[in-house]
Short mmCIF file of C-alpha atoms and ligand atoms in Angstrom, two decimals:
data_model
loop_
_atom_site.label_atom_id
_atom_site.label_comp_id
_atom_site.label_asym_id
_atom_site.label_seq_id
_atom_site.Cartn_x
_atom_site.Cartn_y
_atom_site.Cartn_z
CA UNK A 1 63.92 69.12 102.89
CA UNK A 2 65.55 71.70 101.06
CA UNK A 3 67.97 71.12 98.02
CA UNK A 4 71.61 72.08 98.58
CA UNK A 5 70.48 74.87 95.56
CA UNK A 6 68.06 76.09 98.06
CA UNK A 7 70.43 76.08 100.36
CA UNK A 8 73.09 77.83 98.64
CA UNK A 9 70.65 80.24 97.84
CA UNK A 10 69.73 80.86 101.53
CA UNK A 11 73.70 81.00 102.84
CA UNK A 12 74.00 83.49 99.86
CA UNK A 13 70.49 85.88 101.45
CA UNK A 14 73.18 87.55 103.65
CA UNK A 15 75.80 89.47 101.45
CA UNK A 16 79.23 88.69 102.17
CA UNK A 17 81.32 92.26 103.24
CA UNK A 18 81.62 93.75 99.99
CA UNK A 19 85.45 95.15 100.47
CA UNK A 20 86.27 91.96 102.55
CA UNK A 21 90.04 92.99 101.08
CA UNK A 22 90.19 96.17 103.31
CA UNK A 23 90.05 94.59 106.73
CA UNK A 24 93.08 94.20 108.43
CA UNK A 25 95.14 93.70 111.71
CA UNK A 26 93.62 91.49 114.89
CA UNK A 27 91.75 94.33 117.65
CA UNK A 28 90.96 93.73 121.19
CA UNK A 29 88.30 95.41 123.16
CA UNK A 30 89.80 96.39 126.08
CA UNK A 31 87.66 97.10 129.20
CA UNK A 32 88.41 99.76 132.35
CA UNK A 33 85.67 101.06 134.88
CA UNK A 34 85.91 104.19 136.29
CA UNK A 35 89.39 104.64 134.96
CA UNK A 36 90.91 101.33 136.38
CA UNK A 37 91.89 98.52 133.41
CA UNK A 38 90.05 95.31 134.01
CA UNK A 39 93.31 92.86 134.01
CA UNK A 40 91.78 89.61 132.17
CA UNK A 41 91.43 92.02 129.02
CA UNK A 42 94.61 91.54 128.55
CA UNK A 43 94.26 88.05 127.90
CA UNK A 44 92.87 89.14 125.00
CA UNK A 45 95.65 90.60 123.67
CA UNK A 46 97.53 87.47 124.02
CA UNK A 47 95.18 86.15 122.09
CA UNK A 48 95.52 88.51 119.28
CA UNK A 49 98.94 88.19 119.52
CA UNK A 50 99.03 84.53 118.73
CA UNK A 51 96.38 85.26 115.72
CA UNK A 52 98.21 87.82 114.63
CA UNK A 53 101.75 86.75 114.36
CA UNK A 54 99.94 84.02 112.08
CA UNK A 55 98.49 86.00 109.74
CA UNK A 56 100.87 89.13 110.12
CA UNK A 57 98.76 91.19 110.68
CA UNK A 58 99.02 94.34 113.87
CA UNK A 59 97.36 94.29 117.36
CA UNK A 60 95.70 96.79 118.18
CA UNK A 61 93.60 97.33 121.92
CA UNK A 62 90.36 99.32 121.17
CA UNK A 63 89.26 100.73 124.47
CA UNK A 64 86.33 103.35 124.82
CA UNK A 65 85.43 105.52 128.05
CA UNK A 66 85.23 109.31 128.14
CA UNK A 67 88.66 109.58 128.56
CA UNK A 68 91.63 106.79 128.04
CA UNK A 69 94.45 107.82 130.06
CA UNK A 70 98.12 107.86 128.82
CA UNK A 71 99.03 105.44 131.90
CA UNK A 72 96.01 102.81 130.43
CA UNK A 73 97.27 103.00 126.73
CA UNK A 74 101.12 102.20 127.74
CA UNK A 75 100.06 99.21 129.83
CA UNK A 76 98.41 98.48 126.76
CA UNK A 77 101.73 98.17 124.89
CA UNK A 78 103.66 96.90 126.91
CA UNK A 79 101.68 93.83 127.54
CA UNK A 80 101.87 93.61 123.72
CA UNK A 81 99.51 95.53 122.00
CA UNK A 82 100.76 97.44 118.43
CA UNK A 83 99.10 100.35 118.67
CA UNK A 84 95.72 101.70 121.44
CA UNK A 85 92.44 103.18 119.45
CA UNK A 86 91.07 105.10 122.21
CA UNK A 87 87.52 105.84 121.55
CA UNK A 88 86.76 109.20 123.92
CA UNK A 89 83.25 110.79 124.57
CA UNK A 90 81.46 112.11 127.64
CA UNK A 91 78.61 109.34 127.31
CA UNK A 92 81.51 106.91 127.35
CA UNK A 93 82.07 107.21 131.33
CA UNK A 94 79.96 104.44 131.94
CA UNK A 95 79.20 101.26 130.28
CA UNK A 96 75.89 102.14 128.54
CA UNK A 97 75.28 99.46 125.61
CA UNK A 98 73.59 101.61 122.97
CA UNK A 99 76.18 104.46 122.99
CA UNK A 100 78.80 101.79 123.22
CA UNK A 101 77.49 100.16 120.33
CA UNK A 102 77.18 103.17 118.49
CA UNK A 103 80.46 104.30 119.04
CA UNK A 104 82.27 100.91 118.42
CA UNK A 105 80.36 100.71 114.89
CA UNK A 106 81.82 103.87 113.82
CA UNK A 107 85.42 103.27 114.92
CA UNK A 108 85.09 100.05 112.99
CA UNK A 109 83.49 101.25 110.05
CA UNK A 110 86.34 103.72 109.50
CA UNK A 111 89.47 101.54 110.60
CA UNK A 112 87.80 98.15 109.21
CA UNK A 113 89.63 95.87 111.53
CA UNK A 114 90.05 92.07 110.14
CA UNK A 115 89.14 90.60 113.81
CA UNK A 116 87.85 91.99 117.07
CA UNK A 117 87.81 89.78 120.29
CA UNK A 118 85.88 90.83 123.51
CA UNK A 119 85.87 88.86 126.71
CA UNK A 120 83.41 86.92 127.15
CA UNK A 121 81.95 88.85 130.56
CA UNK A 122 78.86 91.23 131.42
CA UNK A 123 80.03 93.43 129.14
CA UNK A 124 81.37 91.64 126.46
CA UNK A 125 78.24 88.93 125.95
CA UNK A 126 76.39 92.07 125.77
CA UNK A 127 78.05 94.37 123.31
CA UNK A 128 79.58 91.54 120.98
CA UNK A 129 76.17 90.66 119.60
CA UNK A 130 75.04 94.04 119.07
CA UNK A 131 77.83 95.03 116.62
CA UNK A 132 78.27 92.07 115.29
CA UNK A 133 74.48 92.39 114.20
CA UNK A 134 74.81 95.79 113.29
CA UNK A 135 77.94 95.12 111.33
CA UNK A 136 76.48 92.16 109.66
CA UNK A 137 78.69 89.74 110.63
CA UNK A 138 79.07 86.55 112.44
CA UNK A 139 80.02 86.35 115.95
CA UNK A 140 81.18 83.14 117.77
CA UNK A 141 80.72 83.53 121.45
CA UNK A 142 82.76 81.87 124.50
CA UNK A 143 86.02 80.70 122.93
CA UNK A 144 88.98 78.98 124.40
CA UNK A 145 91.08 79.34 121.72
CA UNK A 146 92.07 80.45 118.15
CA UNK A 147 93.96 79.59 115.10
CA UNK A 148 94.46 80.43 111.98
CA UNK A 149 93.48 77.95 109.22
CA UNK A 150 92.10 77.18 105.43
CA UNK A 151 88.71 76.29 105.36
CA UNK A 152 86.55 74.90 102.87
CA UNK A 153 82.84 75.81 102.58
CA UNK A 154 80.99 72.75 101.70
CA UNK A 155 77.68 74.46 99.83
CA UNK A 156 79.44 77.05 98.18
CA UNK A 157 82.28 74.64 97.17
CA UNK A 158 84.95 77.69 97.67
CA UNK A 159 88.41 77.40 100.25
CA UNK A 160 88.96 80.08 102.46
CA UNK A 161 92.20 80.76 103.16
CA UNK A 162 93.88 81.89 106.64
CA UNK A 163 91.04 82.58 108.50
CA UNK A 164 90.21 82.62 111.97
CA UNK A 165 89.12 79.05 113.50
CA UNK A 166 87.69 80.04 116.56
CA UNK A 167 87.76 77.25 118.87
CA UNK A 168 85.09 76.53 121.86
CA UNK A 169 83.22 73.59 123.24
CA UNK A 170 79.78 72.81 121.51
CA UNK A 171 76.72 71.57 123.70
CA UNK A 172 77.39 67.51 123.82
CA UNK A 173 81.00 66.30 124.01
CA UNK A 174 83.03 68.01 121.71
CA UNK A 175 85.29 70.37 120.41
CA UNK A 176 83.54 72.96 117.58
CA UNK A 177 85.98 75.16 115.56
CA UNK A 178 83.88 78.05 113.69
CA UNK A 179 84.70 80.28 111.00
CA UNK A 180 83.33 83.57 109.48
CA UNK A 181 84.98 83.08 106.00
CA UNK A 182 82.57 85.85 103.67
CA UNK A 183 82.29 88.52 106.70
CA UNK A 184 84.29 91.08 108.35
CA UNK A 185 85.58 91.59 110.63
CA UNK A 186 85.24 88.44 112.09
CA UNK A 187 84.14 88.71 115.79
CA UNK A 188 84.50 86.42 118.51
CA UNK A 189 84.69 86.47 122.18
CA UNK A 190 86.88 84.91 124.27
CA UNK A 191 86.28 83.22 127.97
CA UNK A 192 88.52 85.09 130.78
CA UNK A 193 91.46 82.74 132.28
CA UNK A 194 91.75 80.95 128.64
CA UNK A 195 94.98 82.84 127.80
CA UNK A 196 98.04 84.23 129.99
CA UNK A 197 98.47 87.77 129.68
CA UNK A 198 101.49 88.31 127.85
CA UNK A 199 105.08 89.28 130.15
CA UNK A 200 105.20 93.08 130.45
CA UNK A 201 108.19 94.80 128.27
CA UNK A 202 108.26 98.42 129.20
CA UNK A 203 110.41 98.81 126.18
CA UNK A 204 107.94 98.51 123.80
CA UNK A 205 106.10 101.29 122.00
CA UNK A 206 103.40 101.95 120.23
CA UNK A 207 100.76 105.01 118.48
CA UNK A 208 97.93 105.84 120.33
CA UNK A 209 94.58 106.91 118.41
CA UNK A 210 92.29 108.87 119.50
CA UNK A 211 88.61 109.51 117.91
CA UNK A 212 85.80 111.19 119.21
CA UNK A 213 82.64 108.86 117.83
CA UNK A 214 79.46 111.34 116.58
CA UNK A 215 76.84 109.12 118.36
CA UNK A 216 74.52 111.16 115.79
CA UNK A 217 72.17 107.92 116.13
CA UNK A 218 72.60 108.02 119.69
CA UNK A 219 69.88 109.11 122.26
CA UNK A 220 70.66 109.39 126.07
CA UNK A 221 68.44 107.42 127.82
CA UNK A 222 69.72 106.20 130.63
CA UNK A 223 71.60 107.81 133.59
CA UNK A 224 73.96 105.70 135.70
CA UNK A 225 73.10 106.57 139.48
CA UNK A 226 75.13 104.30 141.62
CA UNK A 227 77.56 100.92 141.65
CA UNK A 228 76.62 98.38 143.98
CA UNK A 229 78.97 95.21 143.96
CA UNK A 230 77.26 91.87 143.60
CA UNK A 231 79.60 89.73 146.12
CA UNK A 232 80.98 86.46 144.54
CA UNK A 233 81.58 83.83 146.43
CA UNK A 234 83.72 81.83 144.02
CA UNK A 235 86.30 84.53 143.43
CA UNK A 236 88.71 82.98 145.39
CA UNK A 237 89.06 80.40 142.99
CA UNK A 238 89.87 82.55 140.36
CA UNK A 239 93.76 82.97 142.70
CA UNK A 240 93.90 79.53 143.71
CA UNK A 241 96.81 77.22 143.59
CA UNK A 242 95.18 73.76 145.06
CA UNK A 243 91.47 73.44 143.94
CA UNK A 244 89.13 70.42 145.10
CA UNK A 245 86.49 69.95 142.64
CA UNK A 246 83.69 68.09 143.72
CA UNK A 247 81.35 66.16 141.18
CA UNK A 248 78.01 64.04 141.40
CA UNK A 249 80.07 61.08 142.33
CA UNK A 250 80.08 62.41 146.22
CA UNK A 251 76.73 61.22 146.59
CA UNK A 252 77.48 57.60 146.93
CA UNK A 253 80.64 55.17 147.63
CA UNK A 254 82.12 52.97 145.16
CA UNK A 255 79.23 50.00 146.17
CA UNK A 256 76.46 52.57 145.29
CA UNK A 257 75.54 53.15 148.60
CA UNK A 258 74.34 56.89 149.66
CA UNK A 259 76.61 58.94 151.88
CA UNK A 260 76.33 61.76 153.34
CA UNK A 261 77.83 64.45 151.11
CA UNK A 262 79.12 66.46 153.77
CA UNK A 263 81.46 64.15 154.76
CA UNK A 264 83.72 64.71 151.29
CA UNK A 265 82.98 68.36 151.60
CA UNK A 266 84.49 68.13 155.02
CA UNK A 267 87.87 65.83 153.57
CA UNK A 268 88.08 68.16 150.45
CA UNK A 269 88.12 71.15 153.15
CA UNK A 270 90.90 69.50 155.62
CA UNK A 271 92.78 69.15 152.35
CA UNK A 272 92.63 72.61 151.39
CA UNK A 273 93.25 73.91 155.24
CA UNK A 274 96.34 71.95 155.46
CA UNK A 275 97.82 73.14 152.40
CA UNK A 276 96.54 76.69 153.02
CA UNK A 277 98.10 76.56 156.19
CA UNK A 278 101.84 74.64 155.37
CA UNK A 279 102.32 76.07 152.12
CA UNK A 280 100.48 79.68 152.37
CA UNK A 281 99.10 79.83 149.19
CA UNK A 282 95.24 80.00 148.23
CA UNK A 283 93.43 77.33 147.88
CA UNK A 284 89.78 76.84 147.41
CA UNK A 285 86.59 74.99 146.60
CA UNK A 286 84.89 73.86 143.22
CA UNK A 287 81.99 71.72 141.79
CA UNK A 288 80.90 71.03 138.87
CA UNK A 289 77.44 71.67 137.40
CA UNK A 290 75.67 68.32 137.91
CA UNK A 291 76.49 68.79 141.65
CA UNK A 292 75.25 72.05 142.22
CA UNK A 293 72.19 71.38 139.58
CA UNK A 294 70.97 67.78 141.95
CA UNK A 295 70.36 70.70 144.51
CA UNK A 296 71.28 68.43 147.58
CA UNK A 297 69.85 70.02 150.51
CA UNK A 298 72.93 69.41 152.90
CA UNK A 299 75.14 71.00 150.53
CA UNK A 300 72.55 73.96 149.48
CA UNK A 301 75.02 76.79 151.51
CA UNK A 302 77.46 75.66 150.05
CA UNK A 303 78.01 73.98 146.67
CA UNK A 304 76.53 77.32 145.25
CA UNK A 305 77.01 78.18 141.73
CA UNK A 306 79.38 80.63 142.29
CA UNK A 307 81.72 78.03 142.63
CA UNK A 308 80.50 75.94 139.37
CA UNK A 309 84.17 75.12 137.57
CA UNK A 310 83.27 74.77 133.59
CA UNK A 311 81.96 76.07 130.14
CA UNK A 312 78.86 77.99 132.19
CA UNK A 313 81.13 78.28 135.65
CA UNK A 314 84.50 79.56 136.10
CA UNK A 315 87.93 78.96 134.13
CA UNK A 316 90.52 78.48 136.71
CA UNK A 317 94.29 78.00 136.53
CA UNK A 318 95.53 76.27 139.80
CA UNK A 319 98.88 74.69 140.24
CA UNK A 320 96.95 71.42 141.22
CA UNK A 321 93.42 70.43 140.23
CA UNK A 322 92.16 67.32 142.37
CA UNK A 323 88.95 66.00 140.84
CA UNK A 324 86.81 63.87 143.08
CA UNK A 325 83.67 62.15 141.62
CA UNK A 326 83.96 64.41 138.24
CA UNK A 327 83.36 62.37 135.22
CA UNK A 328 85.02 65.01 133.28
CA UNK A 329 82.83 65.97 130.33
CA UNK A 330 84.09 68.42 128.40
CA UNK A 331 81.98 71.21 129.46
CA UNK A 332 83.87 70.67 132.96
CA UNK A 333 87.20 70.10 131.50
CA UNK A 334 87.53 73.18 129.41
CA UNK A 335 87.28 75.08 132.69
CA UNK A 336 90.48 73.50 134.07
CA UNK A 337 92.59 73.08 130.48
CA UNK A 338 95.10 75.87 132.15
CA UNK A 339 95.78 73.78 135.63
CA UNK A 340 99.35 72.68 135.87
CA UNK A 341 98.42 68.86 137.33
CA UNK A 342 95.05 67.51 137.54
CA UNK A 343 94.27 64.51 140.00
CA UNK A 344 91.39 62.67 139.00
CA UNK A 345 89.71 60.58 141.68
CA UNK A 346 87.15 58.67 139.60
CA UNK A 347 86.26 54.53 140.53
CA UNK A 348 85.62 54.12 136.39
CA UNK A 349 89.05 53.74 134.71
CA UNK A 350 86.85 55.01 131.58
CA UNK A 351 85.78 58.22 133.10
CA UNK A 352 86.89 60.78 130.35
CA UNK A 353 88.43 62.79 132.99
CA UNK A 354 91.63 60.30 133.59
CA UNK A 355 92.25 61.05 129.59
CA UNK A 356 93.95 64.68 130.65
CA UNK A 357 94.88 63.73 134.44
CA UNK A 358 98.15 63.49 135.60
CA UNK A 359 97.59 61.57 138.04
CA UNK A 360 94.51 58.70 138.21
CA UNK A 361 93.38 57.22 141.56
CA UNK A 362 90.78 54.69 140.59
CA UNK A 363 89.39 54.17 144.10
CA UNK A 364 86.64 55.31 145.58
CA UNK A 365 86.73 58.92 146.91
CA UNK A 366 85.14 58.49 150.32
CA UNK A 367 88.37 56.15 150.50
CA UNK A 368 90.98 58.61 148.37
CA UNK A 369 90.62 61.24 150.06
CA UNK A 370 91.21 60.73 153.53
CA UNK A 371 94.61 58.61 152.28
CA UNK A 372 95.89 61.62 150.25
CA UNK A 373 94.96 63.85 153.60
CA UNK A 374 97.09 61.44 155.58
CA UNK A 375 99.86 61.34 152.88
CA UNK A 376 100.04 65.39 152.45
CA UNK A 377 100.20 65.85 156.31
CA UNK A 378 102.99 63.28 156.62
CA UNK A 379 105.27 64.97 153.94
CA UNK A 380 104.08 68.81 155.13
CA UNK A 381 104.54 68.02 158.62
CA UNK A 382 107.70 67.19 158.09
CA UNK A 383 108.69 70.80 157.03
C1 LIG B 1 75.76 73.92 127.57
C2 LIG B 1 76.28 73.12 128.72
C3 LIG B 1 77.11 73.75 129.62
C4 LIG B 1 77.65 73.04 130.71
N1 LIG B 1 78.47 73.68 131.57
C5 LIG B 1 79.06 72.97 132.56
C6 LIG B 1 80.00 73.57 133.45
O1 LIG B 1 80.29 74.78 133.37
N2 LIG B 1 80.57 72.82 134.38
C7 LIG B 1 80.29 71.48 134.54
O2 LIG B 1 80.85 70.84 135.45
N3 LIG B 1 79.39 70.90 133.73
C8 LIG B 1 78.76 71.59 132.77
N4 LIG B 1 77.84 70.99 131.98
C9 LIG B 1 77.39 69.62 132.34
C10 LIG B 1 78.34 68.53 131.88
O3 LIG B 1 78.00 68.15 130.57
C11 LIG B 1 78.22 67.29 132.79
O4 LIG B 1 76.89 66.86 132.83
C12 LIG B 1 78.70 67.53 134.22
O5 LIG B 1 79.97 68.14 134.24
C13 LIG B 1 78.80 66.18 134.95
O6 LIG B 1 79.10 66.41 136.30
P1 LIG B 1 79.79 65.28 137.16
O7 LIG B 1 81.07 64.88 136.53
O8 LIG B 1 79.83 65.78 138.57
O9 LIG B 1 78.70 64.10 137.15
P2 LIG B 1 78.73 62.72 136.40
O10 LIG B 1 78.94 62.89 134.96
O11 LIG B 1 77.50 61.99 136.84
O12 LIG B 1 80.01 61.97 136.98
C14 LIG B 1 80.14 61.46 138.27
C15 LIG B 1 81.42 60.66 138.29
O13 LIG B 1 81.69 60.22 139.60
C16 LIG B 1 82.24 58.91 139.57
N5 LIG B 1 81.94 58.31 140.89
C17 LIG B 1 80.75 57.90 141.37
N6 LIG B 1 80.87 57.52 142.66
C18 LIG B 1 82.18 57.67 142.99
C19 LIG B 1 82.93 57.47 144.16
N7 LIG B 1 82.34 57.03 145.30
N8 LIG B 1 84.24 57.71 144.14
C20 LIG B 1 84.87 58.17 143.03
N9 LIG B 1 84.20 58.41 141.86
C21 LIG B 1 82.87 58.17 141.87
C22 LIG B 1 81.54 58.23 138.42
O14 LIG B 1 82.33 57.19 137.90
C23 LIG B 1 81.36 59.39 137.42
O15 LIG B 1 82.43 59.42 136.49
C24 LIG B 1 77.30 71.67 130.89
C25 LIG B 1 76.48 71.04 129.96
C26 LIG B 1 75.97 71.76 128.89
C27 LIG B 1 75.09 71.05 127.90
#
């Protein structure tokens, strides 16, 4: 066991940023490929907005590539960005992590930003890391949220004061808020479909920077040759108004006895159908984790990961969430905390998912489901 001295003494191994004053304004790194913005970054500038207006501080989008186009930086802007840092260089074309690195850790070394979110995709779980270990600074990956709060650091017995609480589900049941209070800039990255993109106003303005980065560390080593586009089979979910989400609870009725899976798959899909077809707007097909991890081999074409709704799965904002057999840990619920209704369908009044439902069936699904069919067809029938 260590003493808290010992401990103190470890914490205090990694020098806090020695001009921690300097930092300032709330950055976003903005992604495009081959020229074209990718839209969910600009959920991240909504979420630099909100932190911040709370510290009142600037946004400002960072975006690198070997050329950031006018048209890019004013969309930029006007969906609430401050000011653009447009990081330009010829081995910028394509995402390459160690030039990308390099080039990011100069930009912030000179303009010593006080936060810097990435999304939490491909590109962002891969270059978030990197600087933040280059930078020597803490990163906190996959958030939902932020805030803004005081903090006080138990061992070293000192408050921190307006920092950034970044907020994302730990590994059991809960909630974690973490804070970088003795490093800067304090990096974090942020899960796509956790914010709305903020309402375009084509009368803002704003400056647009432009640096060309050295890369004097930088060796080419790599030479991107082609694209090839990995097809996801979830992606309709991502546009979805009415999602069924299916859960481990298909497998049997409410007496325990086994079904046939197949058969809610099937009521989940005449659901979905109906609506598609009376109401013309998407709809599509979830799971959650435990479903598609039992590996059930009637459902192996089709409860596929792609369509895993969650913490490791998809964030999705549908008008209506319908929940069947879900027991709504929170690993699943984060993924739905932007639906506008969710329908649980759970037979355990306890199941934490009927805590953020709108609506609670208790009942069993193999009984719910067809009844809610009926009910929808009645009313959309009637049309
Ligand atoms: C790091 C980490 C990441 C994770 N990421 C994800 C993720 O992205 N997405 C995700 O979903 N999970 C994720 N999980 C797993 C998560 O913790 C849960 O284990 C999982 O969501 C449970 O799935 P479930 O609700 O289908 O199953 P269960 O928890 O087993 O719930 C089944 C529910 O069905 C109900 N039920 C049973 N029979 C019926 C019936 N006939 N009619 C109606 N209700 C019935 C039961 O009352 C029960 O509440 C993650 C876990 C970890 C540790």
């Amino acid at each position: 066991m260590q003493s808290q001295n010992q401990q103190t003494q470890t914490l205090n191994m990694l020098p806090p940023t020695p001009d921690i004053e300097s930092y300032r304004d709330v950055w976003t790194f903005v992604e495009i490929f081959r020229g074209e913005l990718i839209s969910y970054s600009l959920e991240g500038i909504a979420a630099a907005r909100k932190i911040a207006s709370k510290v009142g501080m600037k946004v400002g989008a960072l975006v690198a590539g070997d050329k950031v186009s006018d048209d890019i930086a004013k969309t930029l802007i006007e969906h609430g960005a401050d000011y653009v840092v447009a990081v330009e260089h010829q081995y910028l074309a394509d995402y390459e992590p160690l030039a990308y690195t390099e080039a990011l850790e100069e930009i912030v070394r000179l303009r010593k930003p006080w936060a810097l979110i990435f999304m939490a995709d491909e590109m962002g779980r891969d270059l978030a890391p990197r600087l933040a270990y280059r930078l020597v600074t803490g990163l906190a990956t996959d958030n939902i949220d932020f805030d803004v709060e005081d903090f006080f650091h138990g061992l070293l017995k000192e408050k921190f004061t307006n920092i950034l609480a970044q907020i994302r589900p730990d590994f059991a049941t809960r909630i974690a808020k973490i804070y970088t209070p003795r490093h800067r800039p304090q990096i974090a990255s942020l899960r796509p479909g956790s914010f709305k993109p903020l309402q375009r106003d084509r009368s803002r303005v704003g400056d647009i920077y432009r640096y060309t980065p050295s890369l004097k560390n930088y060796q080419k080593k790599v030479r991107v040759v082609d694209y090839e586009k990995i097809e996801d089979r979830g992606a309709e979910l991502l546009g979805a108004k009415l999602i069924v989400g299916l859960g481990l609870g298909i497998l049997r009725d409410a007496e325990g006895n086994a079904k046939n899976p197949l058969e809610a798959v099937d009521m989940a899909r005449k659901i979905l159908d109906l609506v598609r077809r009376k109401l013309g707007v998407e709809t599509a097909l979830g799971a959650s984790r435990a479903l598609i991890h039992a590996d059930v081999k009637e459902l192996r074409e089709i409860i596929t990961h792609d369509i895993q709704i969650g913490q490791t799965g998809k964030t999705v904002s549908p008008k209506v969430y319908i929940a069947a057999g879900i027991s709504g840990a929170i690993q699943h619920r984060v993924g739905i905390l932007r639906a506008g209704s969710v329908v649980a369908i759970n037979i355990d009044p306890r199941a934490p998912i009927h805590e953020i439902a709108h609506y609670s069936i208790i009942e069993d699904l193999y009984r719910a489901l067809p009844k809610l069919y009926e009910a929808l067809q009645k009313k959309l029938e009637s049309r």
